[in-house]
Coordinates of C-alpha atoms in Angstrom, one line a residue:
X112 CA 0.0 0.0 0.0
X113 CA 1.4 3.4 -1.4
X114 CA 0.7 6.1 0.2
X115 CA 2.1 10.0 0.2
X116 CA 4.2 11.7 2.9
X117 CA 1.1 12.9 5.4
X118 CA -2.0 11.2 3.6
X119 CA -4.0 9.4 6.0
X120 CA -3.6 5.0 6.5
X121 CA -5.6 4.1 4.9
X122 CA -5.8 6.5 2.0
X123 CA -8.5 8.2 2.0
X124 CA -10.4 7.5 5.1
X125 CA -11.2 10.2 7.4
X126 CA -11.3 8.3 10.7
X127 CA -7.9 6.5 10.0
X128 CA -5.6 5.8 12.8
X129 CA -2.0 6.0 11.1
X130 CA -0.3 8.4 8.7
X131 CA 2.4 7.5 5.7
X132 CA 5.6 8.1 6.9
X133 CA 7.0 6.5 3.6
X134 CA 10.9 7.2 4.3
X135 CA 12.9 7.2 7.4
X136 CA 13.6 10.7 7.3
X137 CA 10.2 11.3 7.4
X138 CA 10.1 9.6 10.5
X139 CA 13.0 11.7 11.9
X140 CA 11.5 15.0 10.5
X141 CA 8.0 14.1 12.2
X142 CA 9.7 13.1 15.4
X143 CA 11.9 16.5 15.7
X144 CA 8.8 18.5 14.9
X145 CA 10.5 19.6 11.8
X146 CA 7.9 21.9 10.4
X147 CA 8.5 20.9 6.4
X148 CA 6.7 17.6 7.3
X149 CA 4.4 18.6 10.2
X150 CA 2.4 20.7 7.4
X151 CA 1.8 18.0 5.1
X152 CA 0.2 15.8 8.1
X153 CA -3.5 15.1 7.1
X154 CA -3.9 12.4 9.1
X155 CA -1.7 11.1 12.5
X156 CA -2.6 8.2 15.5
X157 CA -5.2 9.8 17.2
X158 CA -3.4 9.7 20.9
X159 CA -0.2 11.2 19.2
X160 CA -1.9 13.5 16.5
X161 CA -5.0 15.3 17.7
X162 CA -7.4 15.0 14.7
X163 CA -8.3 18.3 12.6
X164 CA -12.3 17.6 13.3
X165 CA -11.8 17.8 16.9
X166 CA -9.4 20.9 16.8
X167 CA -12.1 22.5 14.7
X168 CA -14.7 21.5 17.3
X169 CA -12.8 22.6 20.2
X170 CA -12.5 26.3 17.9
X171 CA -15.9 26.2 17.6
X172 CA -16.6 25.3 21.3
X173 CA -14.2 27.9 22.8
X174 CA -16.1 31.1 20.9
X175 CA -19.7 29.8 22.0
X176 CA -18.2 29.8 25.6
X177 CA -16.8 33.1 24.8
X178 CA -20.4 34.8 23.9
X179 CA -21.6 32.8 26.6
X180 CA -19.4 33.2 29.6
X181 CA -17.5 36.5 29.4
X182 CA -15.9 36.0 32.9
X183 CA -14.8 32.6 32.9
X184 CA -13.2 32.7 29.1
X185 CA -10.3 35.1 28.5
X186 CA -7.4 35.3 26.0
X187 CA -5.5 33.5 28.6
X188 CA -7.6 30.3 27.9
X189 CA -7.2 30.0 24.7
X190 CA -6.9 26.1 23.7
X191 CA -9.2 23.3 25.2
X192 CA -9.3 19.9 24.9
X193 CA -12.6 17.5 24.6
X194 CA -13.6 15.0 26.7
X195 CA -16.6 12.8 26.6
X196 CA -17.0 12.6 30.3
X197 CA -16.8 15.1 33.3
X198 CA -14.4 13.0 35.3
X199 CA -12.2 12.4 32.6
X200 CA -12.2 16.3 32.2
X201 CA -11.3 16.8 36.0
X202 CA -8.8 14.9 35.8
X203 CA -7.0 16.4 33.0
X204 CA -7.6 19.6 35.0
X205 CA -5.9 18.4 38.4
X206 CA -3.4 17.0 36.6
X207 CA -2.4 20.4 34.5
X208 CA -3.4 22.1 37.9
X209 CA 0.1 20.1 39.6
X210 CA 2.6 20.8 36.5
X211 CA 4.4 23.4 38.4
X212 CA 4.2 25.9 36.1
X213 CA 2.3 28.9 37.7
X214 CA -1.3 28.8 37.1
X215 CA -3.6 27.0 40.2
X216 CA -6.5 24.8 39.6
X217 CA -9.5 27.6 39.4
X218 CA -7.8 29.0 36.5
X219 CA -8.1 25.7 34.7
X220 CA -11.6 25.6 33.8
X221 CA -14.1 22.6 32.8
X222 CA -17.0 23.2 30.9
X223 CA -19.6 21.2 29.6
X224 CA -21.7 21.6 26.1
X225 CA -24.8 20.2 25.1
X226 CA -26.0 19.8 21.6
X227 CA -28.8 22.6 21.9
X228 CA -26.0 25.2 22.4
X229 CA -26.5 25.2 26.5
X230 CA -22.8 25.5 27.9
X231 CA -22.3 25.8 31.5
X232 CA -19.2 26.0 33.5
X233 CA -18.9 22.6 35.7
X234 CA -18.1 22.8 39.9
X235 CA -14.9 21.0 40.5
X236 CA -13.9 21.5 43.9
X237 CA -17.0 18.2 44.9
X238 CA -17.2 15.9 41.6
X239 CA -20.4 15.0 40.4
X240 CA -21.6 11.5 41.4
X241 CA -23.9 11.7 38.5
X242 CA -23.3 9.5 35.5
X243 CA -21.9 12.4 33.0
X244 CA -21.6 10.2 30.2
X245 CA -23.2 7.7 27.8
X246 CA -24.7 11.5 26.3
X247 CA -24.0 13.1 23.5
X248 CA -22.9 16.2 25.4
X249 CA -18.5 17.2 25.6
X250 CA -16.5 18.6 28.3
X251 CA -13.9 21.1 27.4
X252 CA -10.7 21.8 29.5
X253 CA -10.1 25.3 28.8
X254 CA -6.3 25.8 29.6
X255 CA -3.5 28.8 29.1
X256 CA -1.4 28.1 26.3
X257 CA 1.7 27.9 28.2
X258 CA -0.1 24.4 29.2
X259 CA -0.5 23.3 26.2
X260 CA 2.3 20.5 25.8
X261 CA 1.0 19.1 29.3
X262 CA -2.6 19.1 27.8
X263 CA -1.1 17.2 25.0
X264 CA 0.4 14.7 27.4
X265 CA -2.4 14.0 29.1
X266 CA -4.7 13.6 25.6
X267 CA -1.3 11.0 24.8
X268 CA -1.1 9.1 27.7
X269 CA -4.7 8.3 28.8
X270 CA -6.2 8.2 25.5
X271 CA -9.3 10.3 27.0
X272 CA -9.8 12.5 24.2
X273 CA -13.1 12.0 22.3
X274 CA -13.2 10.9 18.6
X275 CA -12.8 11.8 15.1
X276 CA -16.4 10.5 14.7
X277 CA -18.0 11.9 17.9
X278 CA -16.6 15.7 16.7
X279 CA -18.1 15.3 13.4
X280 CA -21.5 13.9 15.0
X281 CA -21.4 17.2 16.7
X282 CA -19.8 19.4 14.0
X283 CA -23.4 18.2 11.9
X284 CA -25.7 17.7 14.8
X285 CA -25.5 20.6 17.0
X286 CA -27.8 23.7 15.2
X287 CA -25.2 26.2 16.2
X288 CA -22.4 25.2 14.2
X289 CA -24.2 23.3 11.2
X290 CA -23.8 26.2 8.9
X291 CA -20.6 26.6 9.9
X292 CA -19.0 22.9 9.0
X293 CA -18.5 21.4 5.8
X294 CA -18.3 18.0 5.6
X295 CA -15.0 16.5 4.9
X296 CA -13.7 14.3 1.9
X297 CA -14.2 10.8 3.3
X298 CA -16.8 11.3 5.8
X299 CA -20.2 10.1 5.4
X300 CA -22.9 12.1 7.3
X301 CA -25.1 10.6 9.9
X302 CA -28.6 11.8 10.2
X303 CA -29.6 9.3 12.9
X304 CA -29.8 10.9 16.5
X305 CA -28.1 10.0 19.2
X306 CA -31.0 7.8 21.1
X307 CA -31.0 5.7 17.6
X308 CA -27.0 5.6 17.6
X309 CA -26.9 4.4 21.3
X310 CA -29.6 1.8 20.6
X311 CA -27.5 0.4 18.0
X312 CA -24.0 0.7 19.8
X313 CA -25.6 -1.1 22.9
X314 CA -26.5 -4.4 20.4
X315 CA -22.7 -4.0 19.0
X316 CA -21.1 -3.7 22.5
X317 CA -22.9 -6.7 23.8
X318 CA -21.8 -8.3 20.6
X319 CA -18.0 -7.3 21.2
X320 CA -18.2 -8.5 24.9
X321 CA -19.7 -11.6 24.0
X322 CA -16.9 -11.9 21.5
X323 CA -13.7 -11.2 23.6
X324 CA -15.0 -13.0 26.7
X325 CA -15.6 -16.4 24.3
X326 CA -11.9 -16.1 22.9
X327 CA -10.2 -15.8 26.6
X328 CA -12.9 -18.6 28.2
X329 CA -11.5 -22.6 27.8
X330 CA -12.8 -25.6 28.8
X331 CA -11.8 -24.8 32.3
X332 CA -11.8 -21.1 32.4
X333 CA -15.3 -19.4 31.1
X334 CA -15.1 -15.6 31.1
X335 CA -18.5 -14.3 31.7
X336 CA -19.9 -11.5 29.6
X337 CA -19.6 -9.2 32.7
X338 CA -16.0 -9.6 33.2
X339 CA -15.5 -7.6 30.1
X340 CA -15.3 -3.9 30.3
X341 CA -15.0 -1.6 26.8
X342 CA -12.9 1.6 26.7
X343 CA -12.8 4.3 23.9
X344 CA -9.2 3.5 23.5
X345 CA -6.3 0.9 24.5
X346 CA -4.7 3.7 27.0
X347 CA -8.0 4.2 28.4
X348 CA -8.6 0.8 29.5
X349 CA -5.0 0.8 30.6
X350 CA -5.0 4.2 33.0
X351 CA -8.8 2.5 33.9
X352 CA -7.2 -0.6 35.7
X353 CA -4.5 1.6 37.4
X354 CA -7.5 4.3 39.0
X355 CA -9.3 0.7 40.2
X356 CA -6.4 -0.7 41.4
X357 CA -5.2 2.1 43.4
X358 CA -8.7 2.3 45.0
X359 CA -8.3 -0.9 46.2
X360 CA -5.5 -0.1 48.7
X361 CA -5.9 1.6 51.6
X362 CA -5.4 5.4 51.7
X363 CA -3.1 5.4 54.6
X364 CA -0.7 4.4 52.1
X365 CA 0.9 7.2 50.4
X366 CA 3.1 5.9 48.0
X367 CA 1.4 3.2 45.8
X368 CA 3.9 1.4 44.0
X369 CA 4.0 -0.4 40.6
X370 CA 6.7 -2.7 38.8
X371 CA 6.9 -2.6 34.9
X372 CA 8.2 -5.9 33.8
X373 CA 9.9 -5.7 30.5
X374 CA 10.4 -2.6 27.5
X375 CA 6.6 -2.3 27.3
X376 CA 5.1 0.2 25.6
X377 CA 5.6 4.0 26.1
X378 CA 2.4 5.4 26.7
X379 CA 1.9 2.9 29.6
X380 CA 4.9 3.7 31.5
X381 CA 3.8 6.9 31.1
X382 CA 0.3 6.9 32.2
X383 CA 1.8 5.0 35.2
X384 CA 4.3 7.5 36.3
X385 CA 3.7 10.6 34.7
X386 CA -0.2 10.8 34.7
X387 CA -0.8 9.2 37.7
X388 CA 1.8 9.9 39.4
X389 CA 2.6 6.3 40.6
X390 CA 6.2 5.1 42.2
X391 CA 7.3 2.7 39.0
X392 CA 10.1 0.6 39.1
X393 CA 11.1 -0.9 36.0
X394 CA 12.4 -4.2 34.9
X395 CA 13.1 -2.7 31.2
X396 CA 15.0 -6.3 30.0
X397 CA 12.8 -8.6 30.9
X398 CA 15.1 -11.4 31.0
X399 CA 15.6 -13.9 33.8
X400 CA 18.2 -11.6 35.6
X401 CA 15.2 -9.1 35.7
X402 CA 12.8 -11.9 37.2
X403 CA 15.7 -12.6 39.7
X404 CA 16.1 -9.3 41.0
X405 CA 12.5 -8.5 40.8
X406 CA 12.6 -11.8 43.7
X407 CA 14.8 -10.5 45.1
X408 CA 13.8 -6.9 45.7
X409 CA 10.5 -8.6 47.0
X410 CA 12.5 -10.9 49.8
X411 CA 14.3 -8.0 50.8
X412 CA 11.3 -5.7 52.0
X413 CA 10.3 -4.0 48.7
X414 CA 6.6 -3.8 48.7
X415 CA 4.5 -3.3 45.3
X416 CA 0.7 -3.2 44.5
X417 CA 0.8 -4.3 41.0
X418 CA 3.1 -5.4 38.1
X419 CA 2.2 -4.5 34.9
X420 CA 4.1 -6.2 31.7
X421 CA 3.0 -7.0 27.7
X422 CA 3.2 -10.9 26.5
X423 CA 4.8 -10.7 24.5
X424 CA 6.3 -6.8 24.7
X425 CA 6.4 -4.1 22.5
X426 CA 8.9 -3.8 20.1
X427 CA 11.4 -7.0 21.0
X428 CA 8.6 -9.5 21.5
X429 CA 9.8 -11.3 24.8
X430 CA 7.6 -13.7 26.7
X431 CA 7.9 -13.6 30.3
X432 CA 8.0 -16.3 32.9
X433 CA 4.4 -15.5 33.5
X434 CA 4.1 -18.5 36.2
X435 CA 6.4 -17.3 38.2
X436 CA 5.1 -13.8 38.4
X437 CA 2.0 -15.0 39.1
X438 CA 3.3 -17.4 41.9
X439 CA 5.2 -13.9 42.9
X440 CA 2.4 -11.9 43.2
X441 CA 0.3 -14.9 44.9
X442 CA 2.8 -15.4 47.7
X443 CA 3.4 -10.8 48.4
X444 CA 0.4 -9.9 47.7
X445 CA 0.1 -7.9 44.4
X446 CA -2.5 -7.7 41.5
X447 CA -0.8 -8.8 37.9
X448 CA -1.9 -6.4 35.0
X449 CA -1.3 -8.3 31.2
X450 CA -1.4 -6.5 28.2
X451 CA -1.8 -9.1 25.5
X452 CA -2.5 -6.8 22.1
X453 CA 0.3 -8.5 20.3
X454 CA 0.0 -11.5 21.6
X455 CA -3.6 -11.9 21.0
X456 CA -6.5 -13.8 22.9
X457 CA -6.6 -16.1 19.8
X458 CA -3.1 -17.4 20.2
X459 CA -2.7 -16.8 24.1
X460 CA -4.3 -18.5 27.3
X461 CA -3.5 -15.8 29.5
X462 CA -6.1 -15.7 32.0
X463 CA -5.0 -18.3 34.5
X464 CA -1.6 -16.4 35.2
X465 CA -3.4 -12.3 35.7
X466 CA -6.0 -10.7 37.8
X467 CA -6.4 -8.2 34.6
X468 CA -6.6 -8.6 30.9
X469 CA -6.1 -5.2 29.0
X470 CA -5.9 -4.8 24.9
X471 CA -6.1 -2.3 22.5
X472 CA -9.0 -3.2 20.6
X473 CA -7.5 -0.8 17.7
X474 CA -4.8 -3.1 17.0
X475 CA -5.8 -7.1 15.2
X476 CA -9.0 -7.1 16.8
X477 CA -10.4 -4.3 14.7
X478 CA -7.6 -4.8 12.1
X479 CA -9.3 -1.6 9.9
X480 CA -6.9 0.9 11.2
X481 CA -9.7 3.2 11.5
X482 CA -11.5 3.2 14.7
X483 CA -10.4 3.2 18.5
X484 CA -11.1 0.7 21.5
X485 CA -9.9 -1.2 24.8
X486 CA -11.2 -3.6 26.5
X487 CA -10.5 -4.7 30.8
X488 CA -11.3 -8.8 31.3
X489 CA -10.8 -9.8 34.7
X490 CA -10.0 -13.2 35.0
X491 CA -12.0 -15.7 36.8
X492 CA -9.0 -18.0 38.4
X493 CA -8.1 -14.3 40.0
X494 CA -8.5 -14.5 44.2
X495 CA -9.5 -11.2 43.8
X496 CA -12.3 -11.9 41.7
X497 CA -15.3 -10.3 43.0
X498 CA -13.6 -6.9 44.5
X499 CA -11.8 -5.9 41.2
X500 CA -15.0 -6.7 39.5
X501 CA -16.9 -4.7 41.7
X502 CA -14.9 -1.9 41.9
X503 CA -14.6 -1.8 38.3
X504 CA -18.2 -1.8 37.8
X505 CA -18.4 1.3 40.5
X506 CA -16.1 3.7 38.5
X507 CA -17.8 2.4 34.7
X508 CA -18.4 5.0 32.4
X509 CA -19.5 3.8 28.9
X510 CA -17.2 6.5 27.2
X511 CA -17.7 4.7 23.6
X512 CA -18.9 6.8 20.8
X513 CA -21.8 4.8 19.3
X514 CA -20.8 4.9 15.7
X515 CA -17.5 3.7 16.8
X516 CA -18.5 1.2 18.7
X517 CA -20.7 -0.3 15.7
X518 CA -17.5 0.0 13.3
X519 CA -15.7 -1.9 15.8
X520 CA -18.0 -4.8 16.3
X521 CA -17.9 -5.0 12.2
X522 CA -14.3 -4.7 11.9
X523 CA -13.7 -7.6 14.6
X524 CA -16.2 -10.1 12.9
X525 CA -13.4 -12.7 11.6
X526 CA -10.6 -11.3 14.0
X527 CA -9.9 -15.0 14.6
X528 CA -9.5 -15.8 11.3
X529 CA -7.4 -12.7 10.2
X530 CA -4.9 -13.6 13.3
X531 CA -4.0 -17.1 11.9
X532 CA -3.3 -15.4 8.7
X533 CA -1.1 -12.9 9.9
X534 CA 0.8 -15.2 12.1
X535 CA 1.8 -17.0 9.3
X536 CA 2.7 -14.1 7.1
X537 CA 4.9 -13.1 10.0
X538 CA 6.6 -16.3 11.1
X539 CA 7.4 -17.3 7.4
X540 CA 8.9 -13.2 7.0
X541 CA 10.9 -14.0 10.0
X542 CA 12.8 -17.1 8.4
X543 CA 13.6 -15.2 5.9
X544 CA 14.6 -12.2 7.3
X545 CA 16.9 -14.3 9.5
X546 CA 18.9 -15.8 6.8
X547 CA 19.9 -12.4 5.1
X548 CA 23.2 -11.5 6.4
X549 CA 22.3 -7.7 6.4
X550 CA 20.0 -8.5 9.5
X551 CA 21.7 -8.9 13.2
X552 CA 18.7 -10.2 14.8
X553 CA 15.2 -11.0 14.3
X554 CA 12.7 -9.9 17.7
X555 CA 10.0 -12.2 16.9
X556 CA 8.9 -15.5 19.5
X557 CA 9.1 -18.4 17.4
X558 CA 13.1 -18.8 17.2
X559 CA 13.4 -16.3 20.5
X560 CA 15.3 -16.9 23.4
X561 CA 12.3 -16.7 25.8
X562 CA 10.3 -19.1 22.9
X563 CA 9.5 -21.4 25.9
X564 CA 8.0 -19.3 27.8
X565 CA 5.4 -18.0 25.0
X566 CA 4.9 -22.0 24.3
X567 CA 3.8 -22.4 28.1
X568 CA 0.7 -20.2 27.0
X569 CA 0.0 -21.1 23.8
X570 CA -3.5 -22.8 22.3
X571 CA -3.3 -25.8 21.3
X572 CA -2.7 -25.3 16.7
X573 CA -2.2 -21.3 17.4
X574 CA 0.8 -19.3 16.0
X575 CA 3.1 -16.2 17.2
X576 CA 1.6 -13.5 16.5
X577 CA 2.0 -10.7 13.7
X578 CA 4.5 -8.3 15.4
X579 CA 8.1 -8.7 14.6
X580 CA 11.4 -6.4 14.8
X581 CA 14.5 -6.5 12.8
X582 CA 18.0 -5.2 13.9
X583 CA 20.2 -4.8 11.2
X584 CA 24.4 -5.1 11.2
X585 CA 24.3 -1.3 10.2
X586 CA 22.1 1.6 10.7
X587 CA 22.6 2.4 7.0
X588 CA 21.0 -0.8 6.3
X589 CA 17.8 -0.2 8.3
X590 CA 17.2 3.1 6.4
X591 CA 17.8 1.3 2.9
X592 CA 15.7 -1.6 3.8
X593 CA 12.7 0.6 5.4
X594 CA 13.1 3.1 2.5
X595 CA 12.7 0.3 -0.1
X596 CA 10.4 -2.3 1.5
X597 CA 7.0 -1.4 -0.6
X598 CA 4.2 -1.4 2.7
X599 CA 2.5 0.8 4.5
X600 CA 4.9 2.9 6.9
X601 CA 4.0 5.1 9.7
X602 CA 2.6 4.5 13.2
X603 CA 0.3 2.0 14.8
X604 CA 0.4 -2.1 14.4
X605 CA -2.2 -4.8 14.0
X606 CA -3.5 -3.8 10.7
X607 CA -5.2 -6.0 8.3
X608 CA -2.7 -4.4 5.8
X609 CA 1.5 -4.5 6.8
X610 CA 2.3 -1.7 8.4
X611 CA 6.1 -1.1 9.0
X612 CA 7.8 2.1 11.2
X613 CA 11.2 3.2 12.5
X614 CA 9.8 2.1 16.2
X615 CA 12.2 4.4 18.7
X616 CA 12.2 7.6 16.3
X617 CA 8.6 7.7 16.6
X618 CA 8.2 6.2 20.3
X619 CA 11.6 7.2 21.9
X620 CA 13.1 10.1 20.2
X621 CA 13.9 12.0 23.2
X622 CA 15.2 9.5 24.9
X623 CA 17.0 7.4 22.2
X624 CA 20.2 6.5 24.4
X625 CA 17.7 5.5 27.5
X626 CA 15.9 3.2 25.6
X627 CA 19.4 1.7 23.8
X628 CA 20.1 0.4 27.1
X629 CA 17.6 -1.9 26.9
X630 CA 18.1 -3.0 23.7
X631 CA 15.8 -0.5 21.7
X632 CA 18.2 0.7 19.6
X633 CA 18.1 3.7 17.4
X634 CA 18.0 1.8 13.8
X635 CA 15.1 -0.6 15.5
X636 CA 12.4 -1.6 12.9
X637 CA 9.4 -2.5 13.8
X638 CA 7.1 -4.7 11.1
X639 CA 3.1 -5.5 11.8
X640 CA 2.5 -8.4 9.2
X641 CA -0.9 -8.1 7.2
X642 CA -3.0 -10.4 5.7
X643 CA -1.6 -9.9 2.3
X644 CA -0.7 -13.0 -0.3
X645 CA 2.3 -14.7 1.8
X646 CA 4.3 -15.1 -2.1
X647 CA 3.7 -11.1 -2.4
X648 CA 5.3 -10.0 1.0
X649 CA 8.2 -12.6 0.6
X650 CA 8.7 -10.5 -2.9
X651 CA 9.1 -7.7 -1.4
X652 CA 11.5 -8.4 1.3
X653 CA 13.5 -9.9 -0.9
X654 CA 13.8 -6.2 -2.7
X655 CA 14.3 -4.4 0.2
X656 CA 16.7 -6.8 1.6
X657 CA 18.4 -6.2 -1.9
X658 CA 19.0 -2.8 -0.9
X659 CA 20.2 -3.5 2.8
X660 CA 22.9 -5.7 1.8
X661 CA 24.8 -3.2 -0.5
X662 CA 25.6 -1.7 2.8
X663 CA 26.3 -4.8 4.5

């Protein structure tokens, strides 16, 4: 799939999640903010890139406040961002309120709109014990500008921020700016209201929970419907478990501490430390010296609440030792968090060995690259069964747009059936990768080191997954062999289409000698395998690894 420097993955759609990034400079140029490529961005990962709909909507938003509320808007509060709930919005304001950077909390404000134009500034000092959401209206997080990178963060890191789709519901729904909004190439209007919407999206969300709790359940573990929990986004689910979690523990103690096993995946470390504000230690290897000290930090007096860790992780693929975490956290007491997005509940038995189940429903399961989700499955072996599941259910907030949630339960129909096919695009590119002598290493788990380990949990017939990284003998090599390599590049993974990316440019620029430590080298790159013809992919590796080895 060809695509121009800023056009959206996939061309032409208006709700897509990724953006061509079809050379590695482009990568680097997008990654230093480099202004020549920002411009041509049409399209970016929603978390990452916040999409033009919803910055036009939050214009929009911010002058109706201003005609409306003269003394709470000022040219000091010039940028907002949109939330579909009021508790999400709260927290992105007490979180910009402690950034240390002047303003206090009242000058932070939260307001909330309604369709019919009504917009009313929102009491923070006592929350609301109302249920603000599952309603078409938005909550807007008016902020000074010199917040504006911390506003960003927080829209990053907790994938909060409402839809392309809800902002153009409301961009053609709400009588006060239909005259004002054109609809864009790509987008097809919606004249159903929002009580018809919801009405449909209920029927699909049953139909997704259904759906993810049959692919966790065996013969001796069934997953009950209500263990599953949906999200708007992957990070939402994620920073979800970690607000549950921490509710569980008793508020005499202060410092709530978390270990992150393994390189996971930046925007969960994040959410963890930054966000929350959480004590993390991390195990960034993974490896059995990692599980050995993690033991042994825990018989010599460290205490944790929860472990969080990917199986396998993001972007070297290793599998950890999940028995033994799990017999870790059984005998001192902490809750296990999994992330299985790569791995995949198709390939994976996961749910003996974790109190919590998280994945990014945007990745495989929807496939389409052009719709967000998450999804929380708490695991029915877990001792602490019945209070995470309660206390989940206490802080629910169904913060799904409807449409979304209807192009997700279409998107994940044959999810099963696209995950074998991938897996065996991926496994075969891996063989062949690894006999090319421009390639150093091959992070994929069939043929890994910590192969075991992933075989421990695997069905019965299933494969390894679609998610494999390359490190080549020279950096010059990586370039020539992204650069040539005729896929889809940019950002994002778990795409029906292959979707290839310079992984630490994009996820670890700032830090690129951090995450070299732990084996996330600059020159990493990262390939999600497709569904494609198996014959046509192996063609064009073959090319690019042509143009690797003249640098070999």
């Amino acid at each position: 799939m060809s695509a121009e420097l800023g056009e959206s993955l996939p061309p032409g759609d208006a709700h897509a999640v990724s953006v061509s990034l079809p050379r590695w400079r482009d990568t680097e140029g997008w990654a230093s903010r480099d202004d020549a490529v920002l411009s041509k961005m049409k399209s970016g990962y929603p978390r990452f890139y916040v999409p033009h709909i919803v910055r036009e909507l939050s214009s929009h938003l911010i002058q109706r406040a201003a005609s409306n509320l003269t003394d709470v808007v000022g040219e000091d509060r010039a940028a907002a961002m949109l939330f579909p709930s009021e508790r999400m919005a709260i927290a992105c304001q007490r979180y910009l309120s402690k950034c240390g950077q002047g303003p206090a909390e009242e000058s932070i404000k939260v307001l909330r709109f309604s369709l019919n134009g009504t917009v009313s500034l929102v009491p923070t000092a006592q929350p609301s014990d109302e249920m603000t959401c599952g309603n078409a209206d938005v909550w807007a997080v008016l902020h000074p500008e010199m917040l504006a990178s911390e506003a960003k963060a927080f829209w990053q890191h907790t994938g909060f921020g409402i839809s392309s789709r809800f902002a153009q519901f409301w961009m053609e729904q709400a009588s006060f700016l239909q005259q004002q909004h054109q609809l864009a190439t790509g987008r097809e209007r919606s004249d159903k209201g929002w009580s018809t919407l919801a009405d449909e999206a209920r029927t699909a969300a049953l139909t997704i929970r259904q759906r993810i709790a049959g692919l966790c359940s065996t013969a001796q573990d069934k997953v009950e419907t209500g263990n599953v929990f949906l999200y708007h986004s992957g990070m939402s689910a994620i920073a979800h478990t970690a607000w549950t979690l921490r509710a569980l523990v008793k508020a005499e103690e202060e410092r709530y501490r978390i270990a992150v096993f393994g390189f996971v995946y930046v925007d969960t470390f994040k959410v963890l430390s930054k966000i929350h504000g959480f004590d993390c230690t991390l195990y960034g290897h993974g490896s059995g010296a990692d599980m050995d000290r993690l033991e042994e930090d825990l018989r010599s007096g460290l205490k944790i609440h929860s472990l969080y860790t990917e199986f396998p992780g993001n972007p070297l693929l290793i599998s950890l030792d999940l028995d033994r975490v799990y017999e870790l956290s059984r005998r001192y007491g902490f809750y296990v968090v999994v992330d299985d997005t790569i791995g995949t509940s198709v390939n994976l038995d996961l749910v003996p060995l974790c109190d919590v189940l998280c994945t990014s429903l945007t990745k495989m399961f929807s496939g389409g690259c052009n719709v967000m989700g998450g999804s929380v499955v708490v695991s029915p072996r877990s001792r602490h069964h019945g209070e995470l599941k309660e206390a989940l259910e206490a802080r629910y907030e169904d913060t799904c747009f409807p449409l979304d949630t209807v192009v997700l339960e279409r998107n994940s129909v044959d999810f099963e059936a696209r995950v074998g096919v991938a897996g065996r695009n991926a496994a075969a590119m891996a063989e062949q990768l690894r006999r090319h002598r421009s390639v150093e290493r091959v992070y994929y788990p069939k043929g890994s080191e910590s192969q075991q380990f992933y075989d421990r949990r695997r069905r019965e017939g299933a494969g390894y997954g679609y998610l494999l990284s390359i490190r080549f003998v020279a950096p010059a090599a990586a370039v020539a062999f992204h650069d040539a390599l005729d896929v889809a590049k940019g950002p994002s993974l778990g795409t029906n289409f292959t979707l290839m990316c310079a992984y630490t440019l994009l996820a670890h620029y700032s830090e690129l000698e951090w995450a070299a430590r732990y084996g996330v080298i600059e020159h990493l790159v990262r390939i999600s395998v497709g569904v494609e013809d198996e014959e046509t992919l192996r063609t064009a590796v073959g090319k690019a690894l042509a143009a690797a080895d003249e640098h070999c």
